[in-house]
Amino acid sequence: MDRSQLSLVVGSPLAEEPGQGAHTIGGYLRDVAARYGAAEAVVMRKGEARLSWSYDDLVVREQCDFGSGTAQGHSRRAVASCC
């Protein structure tokens, strides 16, 4: 393809645009955790057992590998294995 057929779009960096907020899931999680910290974010129950994580807890676990982005990676088992 000839370069003369390409369209180029130039603008300000997104970080400089007002109202943009976080650009990643991790960034969004940190923003929400800063606002709601100790509030429950995830609750899992199995029989009488109950596991509860706050938004702060999720930030601590943010670096955990939830299956490397596979569909299985977002299952309750994968989340619970990150305890």
Coordinates of C-alpha atoms in Angstrom, one line a residue:
M1 CA 0.0 0.0 0.0
D2 CA 1.3 3.4 -1.0
R3 CA 1.8 5.8 2.1
S4 CA -0.3 8.4 0.3
Q5 CA -3.3 6.2 0.8
L6 CA -2.9 6.0 4.6
S7 CA -4.8 8.2 7.0
L8 CA -2.9 9.6 10.0
V9 CA -4.7 10.9 13.1
V10 CA -2.8 13.1 15.5
G11 CA -4.0 14.3 18.8
S12 CA -3.3 14.9 22.5
P13 CA -2.2 12.0 24.6
L14 CA -5.3 10.4 26.2
A15 CA -3.9 11.1 29.7
E16 CA -4.2 14.8 29.0
E17 CA -7.8 14.6 27.9
P18 CA -10.2 15.6 30.8
G19 CA -12.5 12.9 32.1
Q20 CA -10.6 9.9 30.6
G21 CA -10.1 7.9 33.8
A22 CA -8.2 4.7 33.8
H23 CA -7.1 3.1 30.6
T24 CA -6.6 -0.4 32.0
I25 CA -8.6 -2.9 34.1
G26 CA -5.8 -2.7 36.8
G27 CA -6.0 1.1 36.7
Y28 CA -9.7 1.1 37.0
L29 CA -9.5 -1.4 39.9
R30 CA -7.1 0.9 41.7
D31 CA -9.4 3.9 41.1
V32 CA -12.4 2.0 42.5
A33 CA -10.4 0.7 45.5
A34 CA -9.3 4.2 46.3
R35 CA -12.9 5.2 46.5
Y36 CA -14.5 2.1 48.2
G37 CA -11.4 0.4 49.8
A38 CA -12.9 -1.8 52.6
A39 CA -16.3 -2.4 50.9
E40 CA -17.0 -5.9 49.7
A41 CA -16.1 -6.4 46.1
V42 CA -16.3 -10.2 45.7
V43 CA -18.3 -12.8 47.8
M44 CA -18.1 -16.5 47.1
R45 CA -20.1 -19.1 48.9
K46 CA -19.9 -22.9 49.0
G47 CA -22.2 -24.6 51.4
E48 CA -21.6 -22.9 54.8
A49 CA -18.2 -21.5 53.7
R50 CA -18.1 -17.8 52.7
L51 CA -15.1 -16.0 51.2
S52 CA -15.2 -12.2 51.0
W53 CA -12.7 -9.8 49.5
S54 CA -12.7 -6.1 49.7
Y55 CA -11.6 -3.8 46.9
D56 CA -8.4 -3.3 48.9
D57 CA -7.9 -7.1 48.9
L58 CA -8.3 -7.2 45.1
V59 CA -5.6 -4.6 44.7
V60 CA -3.3 -6.8 46.7
R61 CA -4.2 -9.8 44.5
E62 CA -4.0 -7.7 41.3
Q63 CA -0.7 -9.3 40.3
C64 CA -2.0 -12.8 40.6
D65 CA -2.2 -14.8 37.4
F66 CA -5.8 -15.6 36.7
G67 CA -5.0 -18.1 33.9
S68 CA -3.1 -15.8 31.5
G69 CA -6.3 -14.4 30.0
T70 CA -7.9 -17.7 29.0
A71 CA -11.6 -18.2 29.5
Q72 CA -10.8 -20.6 32.4
G73 CA -8.8 -17.8 33.9
H74 CA -12.0 -15.9 35.0
S75 CA -13.7 -18.9 36.7
R76 CA -14.4 -18.9 40.4
R77 CA -11.8 -21.7 40.8
A78 CA -9.1 -19.5 39.4
V79 CA -10.1 -16.5 41.6
A80 CA -10.3 -18.7 44.7
S81 CA -6.9 -20.2 43.9
C82 CA -5.3 -16.8 44.3
C83 CA -5.9 -16.6 48.0

